[in-house]
mmCIF file of C-alpha atoms in Angstrom:
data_model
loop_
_atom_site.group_PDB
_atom_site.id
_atom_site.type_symbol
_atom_site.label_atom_id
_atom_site.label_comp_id
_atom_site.label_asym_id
_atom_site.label_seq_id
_atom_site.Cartn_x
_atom_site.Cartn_y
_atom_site.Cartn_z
ATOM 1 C CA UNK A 227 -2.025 -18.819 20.811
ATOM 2 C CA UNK A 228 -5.330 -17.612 19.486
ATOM 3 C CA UNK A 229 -8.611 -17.400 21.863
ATOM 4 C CA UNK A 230 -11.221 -19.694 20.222
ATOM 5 C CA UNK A 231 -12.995 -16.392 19.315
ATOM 6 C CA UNK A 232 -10.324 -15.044 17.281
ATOM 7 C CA UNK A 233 -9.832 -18.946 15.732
ATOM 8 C CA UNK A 234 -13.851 -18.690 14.631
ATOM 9 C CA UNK A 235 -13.270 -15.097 13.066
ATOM 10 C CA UNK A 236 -10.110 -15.909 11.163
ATOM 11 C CA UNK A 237 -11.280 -19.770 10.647
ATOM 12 C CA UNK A 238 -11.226 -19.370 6.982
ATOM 13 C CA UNK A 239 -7.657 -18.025 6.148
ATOM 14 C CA UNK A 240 -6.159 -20.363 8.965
ATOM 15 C CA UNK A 241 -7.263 -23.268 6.854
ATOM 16 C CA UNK A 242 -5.009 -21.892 4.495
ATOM 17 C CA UNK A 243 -1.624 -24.118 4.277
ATOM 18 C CA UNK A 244 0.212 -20.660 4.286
ATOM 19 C CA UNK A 245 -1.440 -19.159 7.167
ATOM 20 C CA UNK A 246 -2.177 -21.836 9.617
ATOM 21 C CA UNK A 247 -2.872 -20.539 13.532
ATOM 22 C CA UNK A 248 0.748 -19.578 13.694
ATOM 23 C CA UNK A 249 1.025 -17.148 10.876
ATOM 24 C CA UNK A 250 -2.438 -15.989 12.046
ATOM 25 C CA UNK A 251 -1.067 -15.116 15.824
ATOM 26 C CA UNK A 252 1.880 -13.458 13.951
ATOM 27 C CA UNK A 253 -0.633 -11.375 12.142
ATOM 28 C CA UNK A 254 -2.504 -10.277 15.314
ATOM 29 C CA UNK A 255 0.998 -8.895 16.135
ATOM 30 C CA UNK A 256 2.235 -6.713 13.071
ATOM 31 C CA UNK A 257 1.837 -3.149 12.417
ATOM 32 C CA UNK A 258 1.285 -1.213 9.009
ATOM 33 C CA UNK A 259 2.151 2.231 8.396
ATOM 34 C CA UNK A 260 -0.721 3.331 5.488
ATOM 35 C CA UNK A 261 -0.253 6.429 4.182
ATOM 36 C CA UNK A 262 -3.598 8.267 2.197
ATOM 37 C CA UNK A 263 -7.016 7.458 3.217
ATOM 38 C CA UNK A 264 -8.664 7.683 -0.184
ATOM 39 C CA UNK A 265 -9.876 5.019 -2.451
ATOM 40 C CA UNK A 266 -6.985 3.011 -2.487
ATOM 41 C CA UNK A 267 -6.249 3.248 1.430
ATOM 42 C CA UNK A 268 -10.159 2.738 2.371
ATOM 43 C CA UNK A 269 -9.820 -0.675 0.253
ATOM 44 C CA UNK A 270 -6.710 -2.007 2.012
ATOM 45 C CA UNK A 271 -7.383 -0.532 5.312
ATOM 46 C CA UNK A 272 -10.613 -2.707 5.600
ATOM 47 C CA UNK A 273 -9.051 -5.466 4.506
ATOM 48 C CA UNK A 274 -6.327 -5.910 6.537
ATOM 49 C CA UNK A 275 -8.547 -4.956 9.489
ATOM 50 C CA UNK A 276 -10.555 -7.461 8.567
ATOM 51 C CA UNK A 277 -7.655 -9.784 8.441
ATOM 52 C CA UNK A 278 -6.822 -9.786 12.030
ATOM 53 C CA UNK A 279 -3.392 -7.021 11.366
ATOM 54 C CA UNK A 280 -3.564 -5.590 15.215
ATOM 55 C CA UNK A 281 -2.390 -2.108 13.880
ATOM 56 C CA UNK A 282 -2.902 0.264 11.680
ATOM 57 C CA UNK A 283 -1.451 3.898 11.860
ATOM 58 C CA UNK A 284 -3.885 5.903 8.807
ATOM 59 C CA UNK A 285 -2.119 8.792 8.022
ATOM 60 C CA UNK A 286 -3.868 11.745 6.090
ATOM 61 C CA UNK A 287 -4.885 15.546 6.402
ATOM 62 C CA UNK A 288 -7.726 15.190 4.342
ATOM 63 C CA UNK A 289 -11.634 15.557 5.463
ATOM 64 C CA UNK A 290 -14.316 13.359 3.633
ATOM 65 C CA UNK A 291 -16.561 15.131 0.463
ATOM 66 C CA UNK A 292 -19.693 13.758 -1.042
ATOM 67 C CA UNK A 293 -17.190 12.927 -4.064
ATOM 68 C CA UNK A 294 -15.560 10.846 -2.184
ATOM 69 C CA UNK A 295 -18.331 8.604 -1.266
ATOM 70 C CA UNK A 296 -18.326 6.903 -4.977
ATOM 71 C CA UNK A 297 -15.189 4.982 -4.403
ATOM 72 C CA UNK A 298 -13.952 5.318 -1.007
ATOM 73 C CA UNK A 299 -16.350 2.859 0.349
ATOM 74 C CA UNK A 300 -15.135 2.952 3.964
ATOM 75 C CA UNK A 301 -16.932 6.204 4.828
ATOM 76 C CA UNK A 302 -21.089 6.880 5.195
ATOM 77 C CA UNK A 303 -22.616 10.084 4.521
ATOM 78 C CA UNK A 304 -23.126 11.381 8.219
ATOM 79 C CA UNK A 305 -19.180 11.472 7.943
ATOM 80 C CA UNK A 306 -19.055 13.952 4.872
ATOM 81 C CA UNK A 307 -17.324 16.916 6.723
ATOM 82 C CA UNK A 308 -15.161 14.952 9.232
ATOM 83 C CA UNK A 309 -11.680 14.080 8.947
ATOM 84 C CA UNK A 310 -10.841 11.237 6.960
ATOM 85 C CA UNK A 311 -8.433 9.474 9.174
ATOM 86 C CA UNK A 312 -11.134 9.321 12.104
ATOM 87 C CA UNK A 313 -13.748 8.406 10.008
ATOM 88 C CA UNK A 314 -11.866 5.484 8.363
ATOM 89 C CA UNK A 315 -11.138 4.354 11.700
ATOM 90 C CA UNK A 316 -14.951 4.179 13.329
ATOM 91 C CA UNK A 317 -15.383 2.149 10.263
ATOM 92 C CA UNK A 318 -12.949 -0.200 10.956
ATOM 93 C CA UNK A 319 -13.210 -0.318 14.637
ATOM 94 C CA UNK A 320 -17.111 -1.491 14.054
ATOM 95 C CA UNK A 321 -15.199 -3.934 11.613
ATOM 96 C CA UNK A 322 -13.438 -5.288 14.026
ATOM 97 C CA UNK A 323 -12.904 -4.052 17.314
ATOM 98 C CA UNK A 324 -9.461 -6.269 18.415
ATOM 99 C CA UNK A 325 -7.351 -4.113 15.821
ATOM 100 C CA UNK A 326 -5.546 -1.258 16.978
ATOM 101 C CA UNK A 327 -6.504 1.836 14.925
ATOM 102 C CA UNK A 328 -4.329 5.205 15.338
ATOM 103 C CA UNK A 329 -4.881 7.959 13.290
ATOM 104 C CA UNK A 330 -2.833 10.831 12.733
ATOM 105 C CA UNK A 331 -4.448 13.496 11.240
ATOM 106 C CA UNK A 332 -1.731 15.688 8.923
ATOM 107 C CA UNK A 333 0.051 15.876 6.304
ATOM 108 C CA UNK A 334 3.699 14.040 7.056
ATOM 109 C CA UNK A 335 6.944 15.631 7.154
ATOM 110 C CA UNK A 336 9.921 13.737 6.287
ATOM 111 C CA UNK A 337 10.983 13.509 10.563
ATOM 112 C CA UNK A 338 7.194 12.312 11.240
ATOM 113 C CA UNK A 339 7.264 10.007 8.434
ATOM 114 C CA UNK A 340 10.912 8.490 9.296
ATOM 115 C CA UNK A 341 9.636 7.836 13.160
ATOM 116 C CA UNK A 342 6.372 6.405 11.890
ATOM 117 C CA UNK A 343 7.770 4.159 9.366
ATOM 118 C CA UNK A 344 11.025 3.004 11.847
ATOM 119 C CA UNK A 345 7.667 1.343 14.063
ATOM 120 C CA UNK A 346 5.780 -0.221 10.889
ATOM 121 C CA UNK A 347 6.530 -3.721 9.838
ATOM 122 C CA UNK A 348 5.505 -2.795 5.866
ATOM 123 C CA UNK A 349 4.324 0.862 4.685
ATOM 124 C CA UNK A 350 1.769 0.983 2.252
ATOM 125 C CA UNK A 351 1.645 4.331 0.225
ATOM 126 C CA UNK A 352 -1.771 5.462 -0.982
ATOM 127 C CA UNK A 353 -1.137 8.429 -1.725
ATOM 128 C CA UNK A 354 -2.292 10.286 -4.527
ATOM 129 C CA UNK A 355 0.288 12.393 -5.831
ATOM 130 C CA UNK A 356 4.276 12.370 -7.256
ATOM 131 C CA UNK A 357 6.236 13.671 -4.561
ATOM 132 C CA UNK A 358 4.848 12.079 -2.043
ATOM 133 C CA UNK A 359 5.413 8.297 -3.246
ATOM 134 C CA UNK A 360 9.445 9.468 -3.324
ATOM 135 C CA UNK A 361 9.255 11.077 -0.406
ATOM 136 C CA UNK A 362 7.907 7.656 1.348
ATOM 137 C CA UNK A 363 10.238 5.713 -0.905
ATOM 138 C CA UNK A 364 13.311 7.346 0.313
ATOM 139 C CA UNK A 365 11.825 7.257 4.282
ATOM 140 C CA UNK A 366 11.289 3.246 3.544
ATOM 141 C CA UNK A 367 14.412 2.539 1.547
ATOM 142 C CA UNK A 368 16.260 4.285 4.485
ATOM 143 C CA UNK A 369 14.756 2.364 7.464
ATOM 144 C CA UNK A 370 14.902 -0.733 5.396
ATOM 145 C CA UNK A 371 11.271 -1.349 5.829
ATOM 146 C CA UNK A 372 8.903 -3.241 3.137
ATOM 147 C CA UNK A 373 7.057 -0.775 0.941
ATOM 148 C CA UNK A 374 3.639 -1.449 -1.333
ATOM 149 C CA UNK A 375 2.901 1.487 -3.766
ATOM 150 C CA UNK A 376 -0.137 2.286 -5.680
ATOM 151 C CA UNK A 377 -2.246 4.127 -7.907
ATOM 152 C CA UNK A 378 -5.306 4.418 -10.008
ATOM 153 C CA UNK A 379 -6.070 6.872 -12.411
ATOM 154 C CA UNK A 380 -8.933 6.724 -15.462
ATOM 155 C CA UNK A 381 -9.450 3.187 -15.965
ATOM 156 C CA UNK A 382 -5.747 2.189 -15.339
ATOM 157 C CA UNK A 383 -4.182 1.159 -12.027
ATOM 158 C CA UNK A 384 -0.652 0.410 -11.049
ATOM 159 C CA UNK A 385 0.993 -2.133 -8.143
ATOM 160 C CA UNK A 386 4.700 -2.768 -7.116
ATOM 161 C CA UNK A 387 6.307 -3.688 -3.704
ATOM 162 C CA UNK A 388 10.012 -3.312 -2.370
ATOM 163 C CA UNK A 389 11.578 -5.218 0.061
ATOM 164 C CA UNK A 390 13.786 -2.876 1.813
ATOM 165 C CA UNK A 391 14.877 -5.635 4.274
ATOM 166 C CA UNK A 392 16.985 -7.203 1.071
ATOM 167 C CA UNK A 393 20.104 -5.792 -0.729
ATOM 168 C CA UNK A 394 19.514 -4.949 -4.474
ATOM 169 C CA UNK A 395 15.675 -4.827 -4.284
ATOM 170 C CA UNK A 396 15.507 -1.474 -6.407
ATOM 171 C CA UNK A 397 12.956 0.954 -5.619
ATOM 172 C CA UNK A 398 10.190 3.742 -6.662
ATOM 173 C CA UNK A 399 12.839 5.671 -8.525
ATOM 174 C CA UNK A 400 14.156 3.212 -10.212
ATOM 175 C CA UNK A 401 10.966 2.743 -11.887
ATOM 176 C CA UNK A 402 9.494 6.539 -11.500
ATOM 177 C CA UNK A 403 12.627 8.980 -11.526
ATOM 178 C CA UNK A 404 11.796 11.901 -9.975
ATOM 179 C CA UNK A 405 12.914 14.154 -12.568
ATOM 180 C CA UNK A 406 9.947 13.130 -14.553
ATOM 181 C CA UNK A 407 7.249 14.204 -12.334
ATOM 182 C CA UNK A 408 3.817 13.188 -13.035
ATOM 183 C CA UNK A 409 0.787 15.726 -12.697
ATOM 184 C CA UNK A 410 -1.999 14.012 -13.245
ATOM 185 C CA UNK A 411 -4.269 13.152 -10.260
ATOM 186 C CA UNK A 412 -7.829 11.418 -10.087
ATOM 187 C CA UNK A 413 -9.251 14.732 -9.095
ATOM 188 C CA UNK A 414 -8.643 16.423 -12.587
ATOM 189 C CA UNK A 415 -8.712 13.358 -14.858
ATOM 190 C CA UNK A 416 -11.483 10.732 -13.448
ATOM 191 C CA UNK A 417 -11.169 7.330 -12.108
ATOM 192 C CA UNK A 418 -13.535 4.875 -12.326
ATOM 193 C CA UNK A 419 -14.106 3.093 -8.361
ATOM 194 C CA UNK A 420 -14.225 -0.358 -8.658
ATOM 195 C CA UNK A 421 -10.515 0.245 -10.363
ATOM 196 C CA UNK A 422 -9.040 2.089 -7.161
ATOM 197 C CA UNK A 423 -10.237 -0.743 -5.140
ATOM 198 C CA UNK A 424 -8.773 -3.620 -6.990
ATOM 199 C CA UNK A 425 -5.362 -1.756 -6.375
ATOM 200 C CA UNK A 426 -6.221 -1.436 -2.506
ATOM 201 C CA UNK A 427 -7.505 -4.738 -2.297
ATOM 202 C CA UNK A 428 -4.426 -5.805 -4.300
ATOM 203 C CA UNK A 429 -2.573 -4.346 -1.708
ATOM 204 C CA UNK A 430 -3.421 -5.143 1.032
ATOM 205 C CA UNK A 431 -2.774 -8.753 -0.098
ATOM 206 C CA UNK A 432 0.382 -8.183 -0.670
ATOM 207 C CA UNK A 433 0.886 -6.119 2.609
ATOM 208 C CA UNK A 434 -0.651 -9.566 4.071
ATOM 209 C CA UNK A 435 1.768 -11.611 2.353
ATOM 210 C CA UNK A 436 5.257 -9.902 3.381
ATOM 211 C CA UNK A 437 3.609 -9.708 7.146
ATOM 212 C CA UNK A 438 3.696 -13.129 7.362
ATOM 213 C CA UNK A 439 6.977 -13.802 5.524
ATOM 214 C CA UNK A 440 5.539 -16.128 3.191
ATOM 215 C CA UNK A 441 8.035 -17.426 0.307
ATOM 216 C CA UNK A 442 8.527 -15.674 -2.561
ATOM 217 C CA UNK A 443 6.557 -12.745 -1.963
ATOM 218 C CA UNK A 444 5.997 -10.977 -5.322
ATOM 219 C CA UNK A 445 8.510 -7.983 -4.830
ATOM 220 C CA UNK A 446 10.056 -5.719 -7.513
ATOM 221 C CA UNK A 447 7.193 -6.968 -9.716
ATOM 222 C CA UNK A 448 4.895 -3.662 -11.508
ATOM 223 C CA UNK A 449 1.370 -4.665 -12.398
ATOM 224 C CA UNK A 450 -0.806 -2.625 -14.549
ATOM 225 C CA UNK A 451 -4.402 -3.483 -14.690
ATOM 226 C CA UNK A 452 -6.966 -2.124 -17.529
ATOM 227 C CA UNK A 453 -10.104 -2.032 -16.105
ATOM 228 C CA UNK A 454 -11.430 -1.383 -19.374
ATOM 229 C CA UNK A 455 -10.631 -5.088 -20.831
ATOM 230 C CA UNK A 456 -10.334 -6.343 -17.447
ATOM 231 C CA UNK A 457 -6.547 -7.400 -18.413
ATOM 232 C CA UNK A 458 -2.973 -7.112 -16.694
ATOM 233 C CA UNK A 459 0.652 -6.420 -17.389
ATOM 234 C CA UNK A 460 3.226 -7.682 -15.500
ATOM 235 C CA UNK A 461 7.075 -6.585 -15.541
ATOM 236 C CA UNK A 462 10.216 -7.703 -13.522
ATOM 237 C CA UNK A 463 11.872 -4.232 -12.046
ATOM 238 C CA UNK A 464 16.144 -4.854 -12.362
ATOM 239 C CA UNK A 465 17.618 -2.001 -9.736
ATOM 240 C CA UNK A 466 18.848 1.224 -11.606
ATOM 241 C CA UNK A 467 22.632 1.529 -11.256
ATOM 242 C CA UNK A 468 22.752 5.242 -11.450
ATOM 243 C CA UNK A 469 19.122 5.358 -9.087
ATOM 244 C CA UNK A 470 19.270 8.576 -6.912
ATOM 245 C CA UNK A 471 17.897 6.987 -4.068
ATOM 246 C CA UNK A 472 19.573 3.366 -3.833
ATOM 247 C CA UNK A 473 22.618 3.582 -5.671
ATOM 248 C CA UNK A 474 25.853 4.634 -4.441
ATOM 249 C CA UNK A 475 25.777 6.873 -7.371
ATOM 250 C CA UNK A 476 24.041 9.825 -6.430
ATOM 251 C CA UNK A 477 24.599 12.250 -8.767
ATOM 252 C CA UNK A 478 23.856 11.111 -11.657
ATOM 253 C CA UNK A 479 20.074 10.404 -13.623
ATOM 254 C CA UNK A 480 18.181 7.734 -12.667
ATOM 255 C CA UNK A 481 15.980 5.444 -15.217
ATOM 256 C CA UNK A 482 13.419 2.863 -15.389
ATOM 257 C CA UNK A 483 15.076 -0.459 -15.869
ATOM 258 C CA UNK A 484 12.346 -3.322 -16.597
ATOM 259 C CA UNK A 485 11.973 -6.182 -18.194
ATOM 260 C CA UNK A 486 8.814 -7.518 -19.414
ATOM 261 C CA UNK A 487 7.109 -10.741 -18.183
ATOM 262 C CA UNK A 488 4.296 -12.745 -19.388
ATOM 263 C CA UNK A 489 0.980 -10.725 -19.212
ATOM 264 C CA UNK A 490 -1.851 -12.250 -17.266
#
């Protein structure tokens, strides 16, 4: 049961038909595994701190720069200089306090990443470059563990969540094979903020969503949003037969298999 403090804080989303006290307590009792502390993980993290999750493990090598400070709105400027996971985390301990903040500061190796995904209820991957969105797709798929991807870049950003728990839910490289590897990162090309936190904010709800095993959580669904036009694509992802990762048939070349939906 929740203390009557925690029922004032989170008073808002219990109200919520799906969320109620119960899903709330189960909440205050899930872990996330969020991999990347830039703009996309500083959005979600501070949401689903705010959101009563009681852990987070924040999982990045990376130290805060002044150019960060335009979009990765959970650090300050007495943090330029410190390390990205601890300064993400004083944020969202002053945020609030009851959740359960771990960071580990480096970069993650596939037997650190398969031990800290086998204790997360969902991984979110905020990551900011190609390899290592199939690396955590493969660690996820293999643990059988709920994974949110995404990614910003120029005005463009990109959503889609797995449900490793279910048979047939496709994955990353069905949608990204790996033999087409992707360069471009928001360091050479630009990225406009508010963009990379739509995605993390986007996130995050999703992250909420599977946490409390809510009905028909939007998996195997890719969203691209134009922050230009302020407008969204939606597709339904069908699992790749010949997919490297979670088909039997691993020799062979994986592609994209989707099929569009109504846009937004």
């Amino acid at each position: 049961m929740l203390s009557d403090k925690q029922f004032l804080r989170y008073q808002r989303q219990i109200c919520l038909n799906e969320v109620g006290e119960q899903g709330q307590a189960y909440l205050l009792n899930r872990s996330v595994l969020l991999i990347g502390c830039g703009g996309l993980g500083n959005a979600a993290a501070l949401y689903l701190a705010a959101a009563g999750v009681g852990k987070l493990v924040l999982a990045d090598d990376d130290l805060v720069e002044e150019s960060n400070l335009a979009r990765q709105i959970g650090f300050r400027t007495p943090q330029i200089g410190m390390a990205k996971v601890s300064a993400l985390a004083e944020s969202l301990a002053q945020l609030n306090p009851e959740c359960k903040i771990r960071p580990v500061n480096r970069r993650m190796d596939k037997s650190l990443l398969t031990l800290e995904a086998a204790l997360a209820d969902v991984v979110l991957d905020c990551s900011d470059n190609f390899l290592t969105r199939h690396s955590i797709n493969q660690v996820c798929y293999e643990q059988g563990v709920p994974l949110i991807s995404g990614s910003a870049i120029g005005w463009q950003g990109q959503l889609i969540g797995f449900d490793f728990t279910q048979p047939n839910s496709g994955c990353y490289a069905c949608f990204a094979p790996q033999e087409q590897q992707m360069s471009q990162r928001c360091s050479d090309s630009g990225v406009m903020g508010p963009v990379v936190g739509t995605i993390g904010n986007l996130q995050a709800l999703l992250a909420l969503q599977a946490l409390m095993k809510m009905d028909n959580v939007p998996f195997s669904q890719f969203h691209q949003f134009d922050g230009r036009h302020l407008s969204w694509q939606q597709w339904l992802l069908t699992p790749d037969p010949d997919c490297s990762i979670c088909s039997s048939h691993l020799n062979h070349r994986a592609s994209a298999h989707v099929q569009q939906k109504e846009g937004l």
